[in-house]
JSON list of C-alpha atoms in Angstrom, two decimals:
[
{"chain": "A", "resi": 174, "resn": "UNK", "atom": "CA", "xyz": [-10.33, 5.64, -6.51]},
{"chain": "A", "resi": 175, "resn": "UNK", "atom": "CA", "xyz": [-8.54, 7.50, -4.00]},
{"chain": "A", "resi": 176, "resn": "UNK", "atom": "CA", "xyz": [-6.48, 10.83, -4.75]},
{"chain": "A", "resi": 177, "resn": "UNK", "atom": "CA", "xyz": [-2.41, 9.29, -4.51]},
{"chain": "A", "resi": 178, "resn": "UNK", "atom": "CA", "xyz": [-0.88, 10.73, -7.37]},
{"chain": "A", "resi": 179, "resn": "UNK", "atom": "CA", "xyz": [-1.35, 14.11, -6.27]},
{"chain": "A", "resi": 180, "resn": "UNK", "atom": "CA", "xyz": [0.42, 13.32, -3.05]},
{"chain": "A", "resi": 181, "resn": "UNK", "atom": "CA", "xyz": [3.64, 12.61, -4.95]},
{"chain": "A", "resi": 182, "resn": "UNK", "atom": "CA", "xyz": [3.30, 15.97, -6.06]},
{"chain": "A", "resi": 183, "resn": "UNK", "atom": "CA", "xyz": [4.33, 16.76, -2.36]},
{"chain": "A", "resi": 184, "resn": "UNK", "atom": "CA", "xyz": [7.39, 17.91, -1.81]},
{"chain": "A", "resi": 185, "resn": "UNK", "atom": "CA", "xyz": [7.36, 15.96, 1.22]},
{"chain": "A", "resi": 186, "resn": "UNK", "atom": "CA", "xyz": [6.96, 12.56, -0.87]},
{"chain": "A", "resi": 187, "resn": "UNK", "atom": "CA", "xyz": [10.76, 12.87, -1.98]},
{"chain": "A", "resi": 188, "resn": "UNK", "atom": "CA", "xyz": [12.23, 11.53, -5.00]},
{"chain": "A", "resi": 189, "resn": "UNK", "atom": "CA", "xyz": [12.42, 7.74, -4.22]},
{"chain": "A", "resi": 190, "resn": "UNK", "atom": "CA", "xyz": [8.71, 7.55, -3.65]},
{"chain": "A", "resi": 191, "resn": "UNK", "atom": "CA", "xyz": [7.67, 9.22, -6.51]},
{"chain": "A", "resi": 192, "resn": "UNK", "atom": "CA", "xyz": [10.44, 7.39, -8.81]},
{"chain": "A", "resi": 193, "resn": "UNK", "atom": "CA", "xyz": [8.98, 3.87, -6.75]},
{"chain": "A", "resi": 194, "resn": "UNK", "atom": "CA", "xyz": [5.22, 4.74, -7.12]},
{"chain": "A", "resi": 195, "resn": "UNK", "atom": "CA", "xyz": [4.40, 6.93, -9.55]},
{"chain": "A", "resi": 196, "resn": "UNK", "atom": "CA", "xyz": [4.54, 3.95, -12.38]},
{"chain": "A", "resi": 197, "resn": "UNK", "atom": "CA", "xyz": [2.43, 2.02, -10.61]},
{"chain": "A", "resi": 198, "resn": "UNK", "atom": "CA", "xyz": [-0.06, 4.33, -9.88]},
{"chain": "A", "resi": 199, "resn": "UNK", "atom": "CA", "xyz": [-0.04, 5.69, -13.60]},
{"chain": "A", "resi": 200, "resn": "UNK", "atom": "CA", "xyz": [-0.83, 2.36, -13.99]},
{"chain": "A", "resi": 201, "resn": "UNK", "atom": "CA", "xyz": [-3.69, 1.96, -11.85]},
{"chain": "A", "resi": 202, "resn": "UNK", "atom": "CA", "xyz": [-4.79, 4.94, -13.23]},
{"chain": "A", "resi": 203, "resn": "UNK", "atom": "CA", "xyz": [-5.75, 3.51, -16.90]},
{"chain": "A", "resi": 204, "resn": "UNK", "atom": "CA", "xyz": [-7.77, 0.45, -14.87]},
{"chain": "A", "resi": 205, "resn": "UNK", "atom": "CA", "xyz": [-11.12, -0.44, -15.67]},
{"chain": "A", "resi": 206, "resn": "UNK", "atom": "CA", "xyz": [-11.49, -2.94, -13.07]},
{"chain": "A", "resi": 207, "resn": "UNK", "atom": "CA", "xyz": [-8.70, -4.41, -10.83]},
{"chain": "A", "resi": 208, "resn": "UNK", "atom": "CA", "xyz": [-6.84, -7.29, -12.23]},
{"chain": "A", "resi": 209, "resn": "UNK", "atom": "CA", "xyz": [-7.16, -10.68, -11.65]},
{"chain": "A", "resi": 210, "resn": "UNK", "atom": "CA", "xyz": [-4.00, -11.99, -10.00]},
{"chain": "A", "resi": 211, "resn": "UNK", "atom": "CA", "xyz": [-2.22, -15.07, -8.97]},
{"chain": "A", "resi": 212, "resn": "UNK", "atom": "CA", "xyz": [0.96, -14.66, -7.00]},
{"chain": "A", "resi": 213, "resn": "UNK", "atom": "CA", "xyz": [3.62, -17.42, -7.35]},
{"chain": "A", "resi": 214, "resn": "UNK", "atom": "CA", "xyz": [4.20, -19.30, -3.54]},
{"chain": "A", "resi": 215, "resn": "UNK", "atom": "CA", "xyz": [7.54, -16.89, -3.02]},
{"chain": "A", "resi": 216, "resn": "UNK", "atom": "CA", "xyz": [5.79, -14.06, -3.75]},
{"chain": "A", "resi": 217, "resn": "UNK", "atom": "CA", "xyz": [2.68, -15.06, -1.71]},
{"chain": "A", "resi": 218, "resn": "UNK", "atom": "CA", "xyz": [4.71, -16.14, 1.33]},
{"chain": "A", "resi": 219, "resn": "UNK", "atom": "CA", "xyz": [7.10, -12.82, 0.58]},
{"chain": "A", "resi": 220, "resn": "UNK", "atom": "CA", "xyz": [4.04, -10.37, 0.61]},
{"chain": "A", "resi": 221, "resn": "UNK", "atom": "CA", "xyz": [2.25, -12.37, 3.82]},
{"chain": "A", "resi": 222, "resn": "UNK", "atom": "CA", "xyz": [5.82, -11.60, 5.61]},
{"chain": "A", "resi": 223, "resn": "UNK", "atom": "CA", "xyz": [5.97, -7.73, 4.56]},
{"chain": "A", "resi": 224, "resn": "UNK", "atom": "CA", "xyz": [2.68, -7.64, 6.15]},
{"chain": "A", "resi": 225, "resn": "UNK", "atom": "CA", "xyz": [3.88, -8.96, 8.88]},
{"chain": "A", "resi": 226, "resn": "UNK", "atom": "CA", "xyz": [6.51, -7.32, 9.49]},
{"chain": "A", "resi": 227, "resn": "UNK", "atom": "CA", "xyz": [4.39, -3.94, 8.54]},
{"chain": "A", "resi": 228, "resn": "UNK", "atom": "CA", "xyz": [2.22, -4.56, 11.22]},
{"chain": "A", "resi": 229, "resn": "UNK", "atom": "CA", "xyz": [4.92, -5.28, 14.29]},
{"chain": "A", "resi": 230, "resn": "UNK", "atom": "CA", "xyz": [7.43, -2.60, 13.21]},
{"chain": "A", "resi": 231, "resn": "UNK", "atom": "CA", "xyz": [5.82, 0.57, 11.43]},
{"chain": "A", "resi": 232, "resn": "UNK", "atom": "CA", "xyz": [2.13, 1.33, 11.03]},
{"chain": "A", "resi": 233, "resn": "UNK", "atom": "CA", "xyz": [0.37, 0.03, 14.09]},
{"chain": "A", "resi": 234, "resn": "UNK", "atom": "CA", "xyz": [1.38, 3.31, 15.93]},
{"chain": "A", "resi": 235, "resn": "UNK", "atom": "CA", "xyz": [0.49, 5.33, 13.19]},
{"chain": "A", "resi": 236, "resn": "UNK", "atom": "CA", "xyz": [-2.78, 3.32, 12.08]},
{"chain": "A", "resi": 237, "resn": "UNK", "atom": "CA", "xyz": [-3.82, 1.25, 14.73]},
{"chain": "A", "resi": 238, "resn": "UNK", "atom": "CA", "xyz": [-6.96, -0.59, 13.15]},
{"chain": "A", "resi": 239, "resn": "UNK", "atom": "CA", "xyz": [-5.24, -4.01, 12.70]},
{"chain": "A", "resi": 240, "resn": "UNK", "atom": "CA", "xyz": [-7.22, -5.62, 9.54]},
{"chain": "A", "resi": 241, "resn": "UNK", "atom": "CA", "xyz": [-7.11, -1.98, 8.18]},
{"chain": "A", "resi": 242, "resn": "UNK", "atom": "CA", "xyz": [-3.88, -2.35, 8.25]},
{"chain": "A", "resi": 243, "resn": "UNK", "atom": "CA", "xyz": [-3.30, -5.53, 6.95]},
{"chain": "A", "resi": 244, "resn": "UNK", "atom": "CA", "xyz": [-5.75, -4.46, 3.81]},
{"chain": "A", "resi": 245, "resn": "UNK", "atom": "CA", "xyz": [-3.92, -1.89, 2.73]},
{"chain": "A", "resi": 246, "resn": "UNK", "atom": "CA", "xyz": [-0.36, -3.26, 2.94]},
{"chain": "A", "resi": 247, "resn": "UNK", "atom": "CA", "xyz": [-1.78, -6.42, 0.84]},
{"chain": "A", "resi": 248, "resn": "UNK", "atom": "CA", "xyz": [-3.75, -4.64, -1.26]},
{"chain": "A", "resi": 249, "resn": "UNK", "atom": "CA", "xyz": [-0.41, -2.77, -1.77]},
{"chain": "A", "resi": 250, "resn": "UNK", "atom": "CA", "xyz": [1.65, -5.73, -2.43]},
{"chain": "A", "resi": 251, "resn": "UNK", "atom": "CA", "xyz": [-1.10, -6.90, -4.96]},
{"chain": "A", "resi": 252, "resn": "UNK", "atom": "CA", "xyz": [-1.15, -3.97, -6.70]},
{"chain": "A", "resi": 253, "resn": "UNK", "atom": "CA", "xyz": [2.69, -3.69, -7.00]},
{"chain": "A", "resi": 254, "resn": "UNK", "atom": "CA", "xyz": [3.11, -7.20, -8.20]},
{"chain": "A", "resi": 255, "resn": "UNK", "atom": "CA", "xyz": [0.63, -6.72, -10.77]},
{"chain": "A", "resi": 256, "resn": "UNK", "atom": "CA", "xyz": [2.38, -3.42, -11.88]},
{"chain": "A", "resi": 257, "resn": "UNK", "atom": "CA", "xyz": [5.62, -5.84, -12.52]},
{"chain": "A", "resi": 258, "resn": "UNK", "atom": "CA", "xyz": [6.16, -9.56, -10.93]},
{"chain": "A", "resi": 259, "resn": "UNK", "atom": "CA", "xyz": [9.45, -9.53, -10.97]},
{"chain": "A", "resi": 260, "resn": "UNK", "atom": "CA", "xyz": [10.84, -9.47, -7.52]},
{"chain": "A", "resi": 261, "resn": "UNK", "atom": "CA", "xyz": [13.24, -6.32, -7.58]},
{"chain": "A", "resi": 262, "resn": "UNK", "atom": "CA", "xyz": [10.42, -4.03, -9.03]},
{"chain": "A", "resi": 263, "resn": "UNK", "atom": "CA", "xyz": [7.58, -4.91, -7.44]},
{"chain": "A", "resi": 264, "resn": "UNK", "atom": "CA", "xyz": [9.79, -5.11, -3.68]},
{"chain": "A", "resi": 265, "resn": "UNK", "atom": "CA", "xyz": [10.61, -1.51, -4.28]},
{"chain": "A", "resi": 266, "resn": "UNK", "atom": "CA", "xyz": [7.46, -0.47, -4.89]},
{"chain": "A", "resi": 267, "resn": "UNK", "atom": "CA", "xyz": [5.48, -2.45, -1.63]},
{"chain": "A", "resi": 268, "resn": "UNK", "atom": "CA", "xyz": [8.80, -0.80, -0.30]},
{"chain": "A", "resi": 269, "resn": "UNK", "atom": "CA", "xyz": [7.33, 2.87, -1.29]},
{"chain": "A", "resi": 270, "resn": "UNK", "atom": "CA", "xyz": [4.15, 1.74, -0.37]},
{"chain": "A", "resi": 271, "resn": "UNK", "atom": "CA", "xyz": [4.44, 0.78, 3.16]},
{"chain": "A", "resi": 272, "resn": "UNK", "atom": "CA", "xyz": [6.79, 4.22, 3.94]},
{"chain": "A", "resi": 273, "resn": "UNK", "atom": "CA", "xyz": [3.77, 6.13, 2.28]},
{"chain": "A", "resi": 274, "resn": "UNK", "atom": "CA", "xyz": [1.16, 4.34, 4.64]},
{"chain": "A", "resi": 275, "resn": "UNK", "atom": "CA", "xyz": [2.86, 5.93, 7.28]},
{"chain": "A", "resi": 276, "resn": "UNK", "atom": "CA", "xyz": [1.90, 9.41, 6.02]},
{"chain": "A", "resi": 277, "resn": "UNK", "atom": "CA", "xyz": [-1.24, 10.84, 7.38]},
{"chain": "A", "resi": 278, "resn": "UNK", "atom": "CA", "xyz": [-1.94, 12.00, 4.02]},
{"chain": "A", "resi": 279, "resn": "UNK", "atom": "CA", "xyz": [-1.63, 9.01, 2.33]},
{"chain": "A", "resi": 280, "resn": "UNK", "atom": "CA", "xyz": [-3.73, 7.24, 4.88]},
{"chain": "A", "resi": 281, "resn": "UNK", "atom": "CA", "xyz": [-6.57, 9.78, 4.89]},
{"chain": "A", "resi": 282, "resn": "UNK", "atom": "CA", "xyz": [-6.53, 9.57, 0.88]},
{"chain": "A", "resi": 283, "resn": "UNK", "atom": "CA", "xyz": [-7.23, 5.67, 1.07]},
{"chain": "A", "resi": 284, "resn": "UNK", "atom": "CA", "xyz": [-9.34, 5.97, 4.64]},
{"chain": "A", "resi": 285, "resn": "UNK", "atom": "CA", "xyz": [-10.78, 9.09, 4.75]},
{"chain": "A", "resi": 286, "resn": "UNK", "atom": "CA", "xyz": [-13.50, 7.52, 7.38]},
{"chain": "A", "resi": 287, "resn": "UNK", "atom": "CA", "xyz": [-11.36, 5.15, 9.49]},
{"chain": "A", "resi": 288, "resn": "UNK", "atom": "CA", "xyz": [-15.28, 4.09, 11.03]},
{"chain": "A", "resi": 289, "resn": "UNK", "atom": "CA", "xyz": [-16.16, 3.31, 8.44]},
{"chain": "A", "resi": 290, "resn": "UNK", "atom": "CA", "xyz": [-13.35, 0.68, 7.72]},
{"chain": "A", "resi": 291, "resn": "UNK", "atom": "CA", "xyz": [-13.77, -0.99, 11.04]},
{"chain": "A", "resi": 292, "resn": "UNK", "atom": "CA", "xyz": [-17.41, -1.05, 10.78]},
{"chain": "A", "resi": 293, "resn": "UNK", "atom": "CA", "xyz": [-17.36, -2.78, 7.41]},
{"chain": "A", "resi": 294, "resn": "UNK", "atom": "CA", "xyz": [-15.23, -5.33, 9.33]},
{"chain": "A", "resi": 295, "resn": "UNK", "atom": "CA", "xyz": [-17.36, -5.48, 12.45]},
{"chain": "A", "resi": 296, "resn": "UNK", "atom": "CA", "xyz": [-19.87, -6.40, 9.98]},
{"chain": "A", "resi": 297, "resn": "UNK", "atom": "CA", "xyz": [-18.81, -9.37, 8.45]}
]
């Protein structure tokens, strides 16, 4: 489990990220095992698109590993829509999540060896 609720400690995280993420990671927090989830079509083709969009507009220049990236912002998008389906909830959370990518801490908490990352997918 990576180290994120610290970093909203930050005073650097601001108020809407911590008011966005800290339920769902207080959440996460009290998992066993990750959930099983099914995402309705919208939400599927709405999560696919932040992705997307994610990947042209905002982290390649700060995380340029391409399927790094794209794992993180869905695993992101999973995690918030299993936190709360609905669509306002869980789009202001992969909202949070995708401005906290951007952080160098954030992305050292869930990457701490970017090698590592691309050598699990040079692998397969």
């Amino acid at each position: 489990r990576a180290p994120l609720a610290p970093l909203l400690a930050r005073p650097d995280a601001g108020p809407d990220l911590r008011g966005a993420l800290a339920p769902v990671l207080a959440a996460a927090a009290r998992l066993e095992a990750p959930p099983g989830l099914a995402l309705s079509p919208a939400a599927d083709a709405w999560a696919l698109d932040v992705a997307r969009r994610v990947l042209l507009l905002r982290l390649v220049p700060h995380f340029p590993f391409l399927p790094g990236t794209v794992v993180l912002t869905l695993g992101g998008a999973l995690l918030c829509a299993w936190w709360d389906p609905t669509p306002l909830p869980a789009a202001r959370a992969l909202a949070a999540w995708t401005r906290a990518l951007r952080a160098t801490p954030w992305r050292e908490a869930l990457v701490p060896d970017p090698g590592a990352m691309r050598a699990l997918f040079e692998a397969a």
